[in-house]
Tab-separated table of C-alpha atoms in Angstrom:
chain	number	residue	atom	x	y	z
A	1166	MET	CA	55.596	-184.026	27.215
A	1167	SER	CA	52.990	-183.512	24.421
A	1168	GLU	CA	51.611	-180.657	22.647
A	1169	THR	CA	48.179	-181.668	24.503
A	1170	GLN	CA	49.806	-181.854	27.785
A	1171	PHE	CA	51.902	-178.997	27.695
A	1172	GLY	CA	48.160	-176.991	26.036
A	1173	SER	CA	46.748	-178.649	28.937
A	1174	TYR	CA	48.979	-176.697	32.019
A	1175	LEU	CA	49.866	-173.475	30.322
A	1176	LYS	CA	45.452	-173.263	29.705
A	1177	SER	CA	44.902	-174.303	33.747
A	1178	VAL	CA	47.779	-172.001	34.571
A	1179	ARG	CA	46.768	-169.335	32.772
A	1180	GLU	CA	43.153	-170.132	34.186
A	1181	ARG	CA	44.358	-170.353	37.532
A	1182	LYS	CA	45.826	-166.829	37.517
A	1183	LYS	CA	42.095	-165.296	36.185
A	1184	ILE	CA	43.943	-163.690	33.403
A	1185	SER	CA	41.753	-164.608	29.826
A	1186	ILE	CA	43.878	-165.610	26.394
A	1187	ASN	CA	43.700	-161.582	25.168
A	1188	GLN	CA	45.278	-160.702	28.768
A	1189	LEU	CA	48.193	-163.012	28.438
A	1190	ALA	CA	48.397	-161.942	24.296
A	1191	LEU	CA	48.547	-158.090	25.653
A	1192	ASP	CA	51.655	-158.545	28.892
A	1193	SER	CA	54.080	-161.449	26.933
A	1194	GLY	CA	53.801	-160.228	23.381
A	1195	ILE	CA	52.907	-163.156	21.358
A	1196	SER	CA	49.782	-163.157	19.816
A	1197	ASN	CA	46.330	-164.872	21.445
A	1198	ALA	CA	46.196	-166.836	17.766
A	1199	GLN	CA	49.290	-168.339	19.115
A	1200	ILE	CA	48.177	-168.999	22.684
A	1201	SER	CA	45.059	-170.918	21.878
A	1202	ARG	CA	47.072	-173.136	19.358
A	1203	ILE	CA	49.315	-174.305	22.730
A	1204	GLU	CA	46.451	-174.440	24.707
A	1205	ASN	CA	45.099	-177.123	22.085
A	1206	GLY	CA	47.733	-179.055	21.224
A	1207	LEU	CA	47.394	-178.426	17.917
A	1208	ARG	CA	51.197	-176.032	17.723
A	1209	GLY	CA	54.037	-178.168	19.151
A	1210	ILE	CA	55.915	-177.692	21.890
A	1211	PRO	CA	56.884	-173.416	22.121
A	1212	LYS	CA	60.023	-172.476	21.886
A	1213	PRO	CA	62.723	-171.852	24.895
A	1214	GLU	CA	61.953	-167.865	24.438
A	1215	THR	CA	58.555	-167.586	23.992
A	1216	ILE	CA	58.078	-170.147	27.047
A	1217	ARG	CA	60.217	-167.078	29.168
A	1218	LYS	CA	57.069	-164.548	27.917
A	1219	LEU	CA	54.682	-166.839	29.246
A	1220	ALA	CA	56.343	-167.168	32.748
A	1221	ASP	CA	57.325	-164.005	32.716
A	1222	ALA	CA	53.933	-162.676	31.588
A	1223	LEU	CA	52.392	-165.258	34.378
A	1224	LYS	CA	54.354	-164.504	37.336
A	1225	VAL	CA	55.562	-168.475	37.155
A	1226	SER	CA	58.487	-169.722	37.750
A	1227	TYR	CA	60.687	-169.969	33.566
A	1228	GLU	CA	62.357	-173.604	35.709
A	1229	GLU	CA	58.830	-174.799	35.853
A	1230	MET	CA	57.899	-174.235	32.946
A	1231	MET	CA	60.412	-175.523	31.200
A	1232	SER	CA	60.594	-178.733	32.476
A	1233	GLN	CA	56.421	-179.016	32.058
A	1234	ALA	CA	57.612	-178.600	28.409
A	1235	GLY	CA	60.128	-180.717	28.711
A	1236	HIS	CA	63.420	-178.862	28.428
A	1237	MET	CA	66.245	-179.791	29.346
A	1238	PRO	CA	66.700	-177.288	32.534
A	1239	GLU	CA	69.928	-175.507	31.745
A	1240	GLU	CA	72.022	-176.869	34.615
A	1241	ARG	CA	72.391	-180.077	33.223
A	1242	LEU	CA	73.234	-179.006	29.562
A	1243	HIS	CA	77.115	-178.860	30.873
A	1244	GLU	CA	77.014	-182.657	32.100
A	1245	ILE	CA	78.756	-185.687	30.912
A	1246	PRO	CA	76.477	-188.395	32.065
A	1247	GLU	CA	78.516	-191.486	33.921
A	1248	TRP	CA	77.489	-194.168	31.136
A	1249	ALA	CA	79.475	-191.991	28.027
A	1250	THR	CA	82.372	-194.194	26.875
A	1251	TYR	CA	85.822	-192.180	26.120
A	1252	ARG	CA	84.822	-192.407	22.533
A	1253	ASP	CA	81.064	-190.926	22.995
A	1254	LYS	CA	83.403	-187.663	25.363
A	1255	ARG	CA	85.400	-187.180	23.125
A	1256	ASP	CA	84.097	-187.478	18.988
A	1257	PHE	CA	81.658	-185.615	21.163
A	1258	LYS	CA	84.167	-182.585	22.071
A	1259	LYS	CA	86.650	-183.117	19.007
A	1260	MET	CA	83.386	-181.521	16.602
A	1261	LEU	CA	82.205	-178.582	19.516
A	1262	GLU	CA	86.142	-177.774	19.372
A	1263	GLU	CA	86.642	-177.742	15.689
A	1264	ASP	CA	86.881	-173.117	14.610
A	1265	GLY	CA	86.132	-171.739	11.882
A	1266	GLU	CA	83.050	-169.698	10.366
A	1267	VAL	CA	79.962	-171.205	12.231
A	1268	MET	CA	76.520	-170.330	10.017
A	1269	PHE	CA	72.936	-170.908	9.330
A	1270	ASP	CA	71.497	-170.009	6.164
A	1271	GLY	CA	74.420	-168.640	5.466
A	1272	MET	CA	74.432	-166.411	7.924
A	1273	PRO	CA	77.398	-166.067	10.551
A	1274	ILE	CA	76.467	-166.949	14.299
A	1275	ASN	CA	78.059	-165.033	16.529
A	1276	ASP	CA	80.115	-166.584	19.470
A	1277	ALA	CA	77.499	-165.593	22.313
A	1278	ASP	CA	74.573	-167.865	19.571
A	1279	ARG	CA	77.492	-170.685	19.164
A	1280	GLN	CA	77.217	-170.988	22.466
A	1281	ARG	CA	73.561	-171.363	23.091
A	1282	ILE	CA	73.897	-173.415	20.453
A	1283	MET	CA	75.862	-175.616	21.419
A	1284	ASP	CA	74.812	-176.063	24.898
A	1285	VAL	CA	71.717	-176.515	24.101
A	1286	LEU	CA	73.163	-178.787	21.207
A	1287	THR	CA	74.693	-180.731	24.029
A	1288	GLY	CA	71.695	-181.699	25.386
A	1289	PHE	CA	69.881	-183.178	22.909
A	1290	PHE	CA	72.531	-184.893	22.635
A	1291	TRP	CA	73.296	-186.885	25.853
A	1292	GLU	CA	69.597	-186.434	26.331
A	1293	ALA	CA	69.583	-188.561	23.154
A	1294	LYS	CA	71.989	-190.705	23.782
A	1295	GLN	CA	70.781	-192.019	26.897
A	1296	MET	CA	67.264	-193.099	25.146
A	1297	ASN	CA	69.070	-195.360	22.770
A	1298	LYS	CA	70.055	-197.200	25.034
A	1299	ARG	CA	67.721	-197.581	27.141
A	1300	THR	CA	66.266	-198.969	23.557
A	1301	LYS	CA	68.097	-200.575	21.958
A	1302	PRO	CA	67.801	-204.421	22.158
A	1303	GLN	CA	71.413	-206.163	23.691
A	1304	ASN	CA	71.021	-209.377	21.424
A	1305	SER	CA	74.437	-209.651	20.081
A	1306	ASP	CA	73.100	-212.025	16.933
A	1307	THR	CA	71.674	-209.138	15.793
A	1308	PRO	CA	73.372	-207.697	13.055
A	1309	PRO	CA	73.797	-203.883	13.625
A	1310	LYS	CA	72.180	-202.382	10.691
A	1311	PRO	CA	74.827	-199.655	8.015
């Protein structure tokens, strides 16, 4: 889903609930300027934390709003697709299971945050792999790119 489509969806939900941008800002803790940018497609798809605040404030399903934003549903984060080869599974699993401190921008990440990050990356990884399999040409005469 594009930023504009999600923005239109958010605006329609807000208007259907007869809530002003200012009231939504107060209820969600998100600035009215940010809400306006989202609704007008001037800001990217919001992060899940922002969507949670908006869904709670609008009293709508968080899962529905996440789906409208194009985020992967929570229950799909741990699925391994049927088309995944043994190599796909082994390599990615090894990467996720490596021990050692995980850092971001020089700051250590605790185990709970590390698990959340791994869950999200796992979902994005398999989604990207599936998209690549659909869009790659199947011409065997074309040499692989370096």
